[in-house]
Coordinates of C-alpha atoms and ligand atoms in Angstrom, one line a residue:
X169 CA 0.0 0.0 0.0
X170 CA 1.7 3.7 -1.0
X171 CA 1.2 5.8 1.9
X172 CA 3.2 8.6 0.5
X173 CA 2.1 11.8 2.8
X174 CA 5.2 14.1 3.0
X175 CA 4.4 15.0 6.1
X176 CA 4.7 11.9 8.1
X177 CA 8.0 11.4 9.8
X178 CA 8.8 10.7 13.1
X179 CA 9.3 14.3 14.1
X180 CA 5.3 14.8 13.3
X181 CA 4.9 11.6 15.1
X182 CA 6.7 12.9 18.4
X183 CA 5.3 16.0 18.9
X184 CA 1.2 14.8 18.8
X185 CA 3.0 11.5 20.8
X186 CA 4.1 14.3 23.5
X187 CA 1.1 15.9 23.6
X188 CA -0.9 12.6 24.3
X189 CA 1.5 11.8 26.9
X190 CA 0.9 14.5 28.8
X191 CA -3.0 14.4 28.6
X192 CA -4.1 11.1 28.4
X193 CA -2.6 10.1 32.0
X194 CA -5.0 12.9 33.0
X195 CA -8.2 11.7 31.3
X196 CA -7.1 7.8 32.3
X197 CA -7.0 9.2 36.4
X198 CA -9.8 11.2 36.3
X199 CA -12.1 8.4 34.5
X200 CA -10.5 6.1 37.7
X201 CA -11.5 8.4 40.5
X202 CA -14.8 8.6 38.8
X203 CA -15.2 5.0 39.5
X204 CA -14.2 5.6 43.0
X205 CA -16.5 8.4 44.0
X206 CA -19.1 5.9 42.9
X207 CA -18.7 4.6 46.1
X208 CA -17.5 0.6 45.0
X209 CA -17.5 -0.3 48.3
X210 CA -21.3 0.2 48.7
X211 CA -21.4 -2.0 46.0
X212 CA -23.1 1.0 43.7
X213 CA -20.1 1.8 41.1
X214 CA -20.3 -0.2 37.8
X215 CA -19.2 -3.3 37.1
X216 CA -19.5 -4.3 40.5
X217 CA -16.9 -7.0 40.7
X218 CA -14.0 -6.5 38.9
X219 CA -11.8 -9.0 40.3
X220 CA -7.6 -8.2 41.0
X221 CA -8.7 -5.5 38.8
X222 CA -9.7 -4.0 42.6
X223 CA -8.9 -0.1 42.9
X224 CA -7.6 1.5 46.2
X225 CA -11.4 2.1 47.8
X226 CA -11.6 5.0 50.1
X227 CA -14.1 7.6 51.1
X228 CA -14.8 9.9 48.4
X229 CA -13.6 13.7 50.0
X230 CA -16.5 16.0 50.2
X231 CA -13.7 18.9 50.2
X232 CA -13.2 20.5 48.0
X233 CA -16.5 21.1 47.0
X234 CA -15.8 21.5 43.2
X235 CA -13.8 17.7 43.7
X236 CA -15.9 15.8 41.2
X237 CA -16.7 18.6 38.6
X238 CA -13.2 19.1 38.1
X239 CA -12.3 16.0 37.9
X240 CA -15.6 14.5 36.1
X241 CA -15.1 17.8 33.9
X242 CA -11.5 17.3 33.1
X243 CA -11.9 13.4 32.4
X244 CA -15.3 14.4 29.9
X245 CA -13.8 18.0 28.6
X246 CA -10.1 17.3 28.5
X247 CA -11.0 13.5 26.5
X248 CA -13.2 15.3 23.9
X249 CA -10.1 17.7 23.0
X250 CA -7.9 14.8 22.5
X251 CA -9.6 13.5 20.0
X252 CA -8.4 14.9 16.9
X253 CA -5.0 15.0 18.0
X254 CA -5.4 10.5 18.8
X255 CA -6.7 10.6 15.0
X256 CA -3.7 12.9 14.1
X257 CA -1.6 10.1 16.1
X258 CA -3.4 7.2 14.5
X259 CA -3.0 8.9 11.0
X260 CA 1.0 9.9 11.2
X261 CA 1.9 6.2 12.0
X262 CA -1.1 4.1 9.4
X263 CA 2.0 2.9 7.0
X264 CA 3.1 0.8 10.6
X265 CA 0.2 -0.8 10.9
X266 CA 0.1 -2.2 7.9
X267 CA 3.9 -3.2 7.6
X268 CA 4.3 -6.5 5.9
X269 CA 4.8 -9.1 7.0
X270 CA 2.8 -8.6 10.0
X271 CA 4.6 -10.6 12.2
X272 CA 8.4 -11.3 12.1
X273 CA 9.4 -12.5 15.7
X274 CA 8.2 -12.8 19.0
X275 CA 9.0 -9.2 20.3
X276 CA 7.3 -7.6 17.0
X277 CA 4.0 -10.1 18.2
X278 CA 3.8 -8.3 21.3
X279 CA 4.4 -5.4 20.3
X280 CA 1.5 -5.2 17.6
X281 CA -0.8 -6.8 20.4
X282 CA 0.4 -4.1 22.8
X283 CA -0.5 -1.6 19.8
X284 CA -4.4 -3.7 18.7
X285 CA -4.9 -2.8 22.8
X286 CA -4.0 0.3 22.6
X287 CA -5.4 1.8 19.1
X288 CA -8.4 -0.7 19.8
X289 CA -9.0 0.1 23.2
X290 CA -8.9 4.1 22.7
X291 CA -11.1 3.9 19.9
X292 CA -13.7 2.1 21.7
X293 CA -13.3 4.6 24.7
X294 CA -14.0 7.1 22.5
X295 CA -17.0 6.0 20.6
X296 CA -18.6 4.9 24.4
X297 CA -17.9 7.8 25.8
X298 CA -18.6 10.1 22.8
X299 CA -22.3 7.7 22.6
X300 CA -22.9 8.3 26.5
X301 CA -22.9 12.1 26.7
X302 CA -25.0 12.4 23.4
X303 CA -27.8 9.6 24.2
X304 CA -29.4 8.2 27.1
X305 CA -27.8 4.9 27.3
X306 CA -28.5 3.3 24.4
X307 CA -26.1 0.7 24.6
X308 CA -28.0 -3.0 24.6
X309 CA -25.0 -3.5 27.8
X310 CA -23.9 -1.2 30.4
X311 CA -21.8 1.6 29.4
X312 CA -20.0 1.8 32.7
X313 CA -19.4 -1.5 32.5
X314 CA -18.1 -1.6 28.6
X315 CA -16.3 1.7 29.6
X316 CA -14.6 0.3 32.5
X317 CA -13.1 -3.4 30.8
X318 CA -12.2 -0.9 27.5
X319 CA -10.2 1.6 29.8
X320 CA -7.9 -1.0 31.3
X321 CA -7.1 -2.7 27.8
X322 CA -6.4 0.6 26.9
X323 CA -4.6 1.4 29.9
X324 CA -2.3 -1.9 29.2
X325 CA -1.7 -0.8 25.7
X326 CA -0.5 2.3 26.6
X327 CA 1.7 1.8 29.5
X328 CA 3.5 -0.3 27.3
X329 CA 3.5 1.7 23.9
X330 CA 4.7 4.5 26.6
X331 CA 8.0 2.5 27.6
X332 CA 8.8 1.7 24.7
X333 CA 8.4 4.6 22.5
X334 CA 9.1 7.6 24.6
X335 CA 12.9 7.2 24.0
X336 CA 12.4 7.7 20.6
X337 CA 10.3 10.2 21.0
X338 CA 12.5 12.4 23.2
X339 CA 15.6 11.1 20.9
X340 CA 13.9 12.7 17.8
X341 CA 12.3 15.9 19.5
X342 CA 15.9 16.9 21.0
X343 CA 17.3 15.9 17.6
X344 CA 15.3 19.2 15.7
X345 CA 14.2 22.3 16.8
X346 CA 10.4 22.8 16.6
X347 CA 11.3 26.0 14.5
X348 CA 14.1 24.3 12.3
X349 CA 11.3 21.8 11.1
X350 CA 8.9 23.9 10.5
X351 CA 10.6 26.2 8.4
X352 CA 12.2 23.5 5.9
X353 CA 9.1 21.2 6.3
X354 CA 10.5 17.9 5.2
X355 CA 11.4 15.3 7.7
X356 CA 14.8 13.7 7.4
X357 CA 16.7 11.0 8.8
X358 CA 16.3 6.9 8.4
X359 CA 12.7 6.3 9.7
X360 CA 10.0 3.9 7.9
X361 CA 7.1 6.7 9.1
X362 CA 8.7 8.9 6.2
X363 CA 7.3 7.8 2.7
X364 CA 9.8 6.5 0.2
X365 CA 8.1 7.9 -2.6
X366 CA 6.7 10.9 -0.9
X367 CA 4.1 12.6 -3.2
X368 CA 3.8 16.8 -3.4
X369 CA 2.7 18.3 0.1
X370 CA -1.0 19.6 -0.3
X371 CA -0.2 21.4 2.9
X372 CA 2.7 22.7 5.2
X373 CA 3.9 21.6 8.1
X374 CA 2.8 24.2 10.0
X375 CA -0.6 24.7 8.3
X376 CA -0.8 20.4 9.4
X377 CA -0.1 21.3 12.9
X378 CA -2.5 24.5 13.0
X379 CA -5.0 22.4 11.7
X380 CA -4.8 19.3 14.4
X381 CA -4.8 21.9 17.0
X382 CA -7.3 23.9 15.8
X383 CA -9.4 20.8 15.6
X384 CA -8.7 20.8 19.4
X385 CA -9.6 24.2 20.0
X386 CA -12.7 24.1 18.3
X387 CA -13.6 21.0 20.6
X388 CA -13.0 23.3 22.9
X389 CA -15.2 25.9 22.6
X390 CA -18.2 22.8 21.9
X391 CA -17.2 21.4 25.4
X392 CA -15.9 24.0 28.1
X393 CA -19.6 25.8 28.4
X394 CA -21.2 22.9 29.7
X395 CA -19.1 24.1 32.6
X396 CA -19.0 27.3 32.3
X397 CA -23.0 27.8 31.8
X398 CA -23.8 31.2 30.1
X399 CA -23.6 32.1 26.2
X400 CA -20.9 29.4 25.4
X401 CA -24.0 26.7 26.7
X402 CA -25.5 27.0 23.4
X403 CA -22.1 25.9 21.9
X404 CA -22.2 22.7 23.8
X405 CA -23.2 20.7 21.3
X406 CA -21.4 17.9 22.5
X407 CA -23.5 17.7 25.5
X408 CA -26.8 18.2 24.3
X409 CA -28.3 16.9 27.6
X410 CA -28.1 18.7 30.7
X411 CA -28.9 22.1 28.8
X412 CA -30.7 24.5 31.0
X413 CA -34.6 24.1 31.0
X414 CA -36.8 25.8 34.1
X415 CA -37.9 28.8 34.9
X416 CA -36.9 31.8 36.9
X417 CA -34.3 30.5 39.5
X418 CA -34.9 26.4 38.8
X419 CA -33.8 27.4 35.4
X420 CA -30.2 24.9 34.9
X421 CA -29.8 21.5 33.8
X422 CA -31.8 18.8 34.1
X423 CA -31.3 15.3 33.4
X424 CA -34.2 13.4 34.1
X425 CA -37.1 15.5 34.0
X426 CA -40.1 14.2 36.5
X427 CA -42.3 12.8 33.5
X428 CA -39.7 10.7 32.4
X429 CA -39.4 9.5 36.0
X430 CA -43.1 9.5 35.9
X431 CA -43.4 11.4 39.5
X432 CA -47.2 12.0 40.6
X433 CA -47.9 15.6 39.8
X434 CA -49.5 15.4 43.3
X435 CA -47.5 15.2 46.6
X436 CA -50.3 16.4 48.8
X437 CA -50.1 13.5 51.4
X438 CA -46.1 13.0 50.9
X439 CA -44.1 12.6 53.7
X440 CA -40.4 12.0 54.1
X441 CA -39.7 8.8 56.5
X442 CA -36.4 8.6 58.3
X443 CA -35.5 4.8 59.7
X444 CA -32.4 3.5 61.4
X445 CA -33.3 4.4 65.1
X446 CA -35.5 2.8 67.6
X447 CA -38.4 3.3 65.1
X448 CA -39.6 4.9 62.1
X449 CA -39.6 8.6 62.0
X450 CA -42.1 10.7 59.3
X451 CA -42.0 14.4 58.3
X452 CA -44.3 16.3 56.2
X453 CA -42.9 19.0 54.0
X454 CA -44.1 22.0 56.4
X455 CA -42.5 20.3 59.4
X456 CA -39.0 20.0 57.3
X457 CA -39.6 23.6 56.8
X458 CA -40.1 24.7 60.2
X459 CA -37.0 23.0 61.1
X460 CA -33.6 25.4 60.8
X461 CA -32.6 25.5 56.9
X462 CA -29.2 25.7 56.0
X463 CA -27.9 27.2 52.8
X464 CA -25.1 26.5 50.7
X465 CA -24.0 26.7 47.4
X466 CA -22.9 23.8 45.4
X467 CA -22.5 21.6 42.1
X468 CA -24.3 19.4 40.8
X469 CA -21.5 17.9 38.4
X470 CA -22.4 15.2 35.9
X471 CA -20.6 12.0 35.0
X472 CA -21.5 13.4 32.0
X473 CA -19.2 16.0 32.2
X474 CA -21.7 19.3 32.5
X475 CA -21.7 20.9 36.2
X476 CA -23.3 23.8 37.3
X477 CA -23.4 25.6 40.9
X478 CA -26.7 26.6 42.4
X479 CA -27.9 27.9 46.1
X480 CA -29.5 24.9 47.7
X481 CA -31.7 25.7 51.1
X482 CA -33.0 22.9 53.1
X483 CA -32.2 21.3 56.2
X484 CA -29.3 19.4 56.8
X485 CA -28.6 15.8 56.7
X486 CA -27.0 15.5 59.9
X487 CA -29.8 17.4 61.7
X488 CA -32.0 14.4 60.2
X489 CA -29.9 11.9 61.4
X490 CA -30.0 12.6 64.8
X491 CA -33.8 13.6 64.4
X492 CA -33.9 9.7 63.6
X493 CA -32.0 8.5 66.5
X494 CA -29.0 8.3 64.7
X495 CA -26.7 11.0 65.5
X496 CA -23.3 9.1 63.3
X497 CA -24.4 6.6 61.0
X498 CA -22.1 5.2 58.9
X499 CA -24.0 5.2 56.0
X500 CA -27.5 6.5 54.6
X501 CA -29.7 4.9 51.9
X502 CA -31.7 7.0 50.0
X503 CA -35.0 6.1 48.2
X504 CA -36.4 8.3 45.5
X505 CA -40.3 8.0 44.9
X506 CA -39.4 6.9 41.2
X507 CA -40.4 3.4 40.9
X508 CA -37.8 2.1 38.5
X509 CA -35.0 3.5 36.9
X510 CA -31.1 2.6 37.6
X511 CA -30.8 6.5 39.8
X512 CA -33.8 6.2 42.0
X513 CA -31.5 5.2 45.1
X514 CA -28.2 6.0 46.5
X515 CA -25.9 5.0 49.1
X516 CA -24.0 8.1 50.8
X517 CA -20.9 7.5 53.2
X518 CA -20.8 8.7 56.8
X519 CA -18.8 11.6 55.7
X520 CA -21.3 13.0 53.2
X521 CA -24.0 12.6 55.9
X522 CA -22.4 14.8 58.3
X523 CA -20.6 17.5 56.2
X524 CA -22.4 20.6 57.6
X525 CA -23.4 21.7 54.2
X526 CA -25.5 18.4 53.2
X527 CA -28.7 18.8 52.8
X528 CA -31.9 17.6 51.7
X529 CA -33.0 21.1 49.9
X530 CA -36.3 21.9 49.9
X531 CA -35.5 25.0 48.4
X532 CA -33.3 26.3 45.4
X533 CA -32.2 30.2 44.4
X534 CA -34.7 31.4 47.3
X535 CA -37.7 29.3 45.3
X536 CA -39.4 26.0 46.4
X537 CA -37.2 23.6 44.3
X538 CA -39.4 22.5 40.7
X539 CA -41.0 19.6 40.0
X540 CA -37.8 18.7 37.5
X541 CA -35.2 19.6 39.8
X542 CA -36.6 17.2 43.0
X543 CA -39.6 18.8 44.5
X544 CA -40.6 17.5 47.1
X545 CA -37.0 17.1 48.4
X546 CA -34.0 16.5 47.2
X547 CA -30.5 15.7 48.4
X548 CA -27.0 17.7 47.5
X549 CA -24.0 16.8 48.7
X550 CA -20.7 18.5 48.3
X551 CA -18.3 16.9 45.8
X552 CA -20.7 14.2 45.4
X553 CA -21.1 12.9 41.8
X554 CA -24.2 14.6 40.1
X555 CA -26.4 10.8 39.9
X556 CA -26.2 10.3 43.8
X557 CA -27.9 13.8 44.8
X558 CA -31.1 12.2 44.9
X559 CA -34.5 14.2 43.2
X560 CA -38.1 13.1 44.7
X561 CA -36.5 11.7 48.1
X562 CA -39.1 9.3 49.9
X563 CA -37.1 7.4 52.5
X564 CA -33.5 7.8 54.1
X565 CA -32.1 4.9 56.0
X566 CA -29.4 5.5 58.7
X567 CA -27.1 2.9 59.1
X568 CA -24.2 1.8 61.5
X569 CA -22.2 -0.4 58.9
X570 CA -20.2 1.8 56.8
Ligands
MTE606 N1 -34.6 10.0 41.5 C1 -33.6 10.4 40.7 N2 -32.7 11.3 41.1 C2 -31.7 11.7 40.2 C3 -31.6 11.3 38.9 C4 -32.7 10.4 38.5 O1 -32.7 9.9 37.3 N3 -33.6 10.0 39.4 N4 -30.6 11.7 38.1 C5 -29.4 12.1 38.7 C6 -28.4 12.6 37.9 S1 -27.6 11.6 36.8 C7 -28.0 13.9 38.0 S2 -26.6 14.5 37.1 C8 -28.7 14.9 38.9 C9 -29.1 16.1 38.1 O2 -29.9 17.0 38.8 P1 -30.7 18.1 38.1 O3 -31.6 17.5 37.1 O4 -31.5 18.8 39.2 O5 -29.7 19.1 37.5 O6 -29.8 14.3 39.5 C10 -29.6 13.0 39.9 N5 -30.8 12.6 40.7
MO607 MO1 -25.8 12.6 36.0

């Protein structure tokens, strides 16, 4: 096959190679912690058991309050704006991957499996991923779970591709100044990433470079206002969901709106029910209100990526717990009035009950909360990941076990 681009070389190889080995560590953490502030050892992060593949499990921090939306924002944000320069990667080095004959000793097997994991397993991160933010799972199989196995075949293939190529890569980037090859624009030297037959360049070096990173950029600006909120929301393309609907001060982002949870429109006779102590405890709305609110403002940041910070009112989690006899619980289960749906409980750890600014708001911007956003009650939790702040709470169960 003639692959006969002028502008591959290993130079143009190196320099997107650098860049990826800067950022990808970032978006492969982040994606980790996000499996940790899940909570795995509650039994509520997905998959469930994954074997020696075990990570360090520890109490998710609930300081700093913006924890999980940077994070959760960096591993969604930063991923997206990697993606042109991985298919810039990809592209510089096609002729190897098609090298004949494919295999020509042990070493070169392994080395081709290490690349099939790692050119495999980021391009199915990517389309997972990419599919997540813009649907509501649509996979046939859990996307966590897909998302999870991917990442650490991924992971494998690039740990390895790391050791063994970053000497090159450091070899050749000391060998020419950035400026040097971009102003005579042909790469030299003894490398089979430069075409033997190169064909005429339809485009500089430079303008080849401008044009990866300006595919980043403009990533960019679809990504960074699903964080940022304000004019740059409507340029979020790439997270269509999560756009602001409301009205007044409930307007910012929903994810599941009460329909589609199919909440009564009613809540006349709700009541909140607190269990754990000595014996059941119930609370009508008015009498939650009548008890000291809190305020505090916090996130409510996505695994999705958006985020957005809002002034929550309500009474605070501890006071409840105490209210129910059970002044330091380990652990709280919460039950939403939703009848099915993978988010309509969650588990919270000691430390996210007692954080003086937890609360189940009653109240948000100085307005009862909307139907969409929770109303009757919801929970918010600082630093906790957007899915376990609870909308339509019903029950809370203290616990001892943590
Ligand atoms: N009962 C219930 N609570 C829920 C959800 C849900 O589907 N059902 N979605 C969760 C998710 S994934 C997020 S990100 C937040 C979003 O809260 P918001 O819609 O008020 O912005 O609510 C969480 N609480
Ligand atoms: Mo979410």
């Amino acid at each position: 096959m003639g692959f006969r681009s002028p502008l591959r070389g290993p130079w143009f190889t190196s320099v997107l190679g650098a860049v990826l080995l800067v950022g990808l560590p970032i978006v492969i953490v982040t994606g980790l912690l996000s499996y940790i502030a899940y909570g795995p050892q509650f039994g509520q992060a997905m998959p469930g058991d994954v074997g020696w593949l075990r990570l360090p499990q520890f109490d998710w921090p609930t300081d700093p309050v913006w924890l999980y939306r940077l994070t959760q924002g960096l591993h969604v944000g930063l991923g997206l704006v990697l993606v042109p320069i991985v298919l810039a990667k990809l592209w510089s080095v096609i002729p190897k991957l098609f090298t004949t004959p494919p295999v020509r000793s042990i070493a070169q097997a392994l080395e081709r499996l290490s690349l099939l994991a790692l050119v495999g397993g980021i391009l199915f991160e990517i389309v997972t991923g990419v599919l997540n933010i813009q649907y509501d799972y649509i996979f046939g199989f859990s996307f966590y779970t897909a998302h999870y196995w991917g990442a650490w075949i991924f992971i494998a293939g690039f740990v390895s591709h790391a050791i063994l190529k970053t000497p090159l890569m450091i070899r050749t980037l000391r060998g020419r100044s950035l400026m040097q090859t971009l102003r005579d624009g042909q790469e030299h030297g003894d490398s089979d990433l430069i075409a033997a037959d190169p064909s005429e360049p339809t485009i500089s070096r430079r303008g080849a470079l401008a044009l990866v990173g300006g595919g980043a950029a403009f990533v960019a600006v679809l990504t960074v206002g699903q964080t940022t909120g304000g004019f740059l929301r409507n340029a979020a393309i790439l997270l269509p969901r999560g756009r602001s609907y409301g009205d007044g001060p409930n307007d910012f982002q929903v994810n599941r709106t009460a329909a589609a949870a199919r909440i009564p429109e009613d809540h006349a006779g709700w009541t909140l029910t607190l269990t754990g102590g000595t014996s059941p405890v119930t609370f009508t709305r008015e009498a939650l209100l009548t008890m000291p609110q809190h305020t505090a403002r916090l996130p409510i940041a996505c695994v999705e990526g958006w985020s957005t910070v809002q002034t929550w009112t309500g009474v605070r989690l501890r006071d409840l717990a105490a209210a129910a006899g059970t002044p330091e619980p380990g652990s709280a289960q919460v039950t939403s009035l939703e009848k099915d749906g993978p988010f309509r409980q969650a588990m919270l750890q000691s430390n996210q009950v007692l954080h003086p600014d937890s609360l189940l708001a009653l109240r948000v911007n100085g307005v009862d909360l909307s139907p969409d956003h929770g109303y009757p009650a919801r929970i918010i939790v600082p630093a906790m990941p957007g899915v376990h702040n609870t909308k339509w709470v019903e029950t809370i169960e203290f616990r001892t076990v943590s």
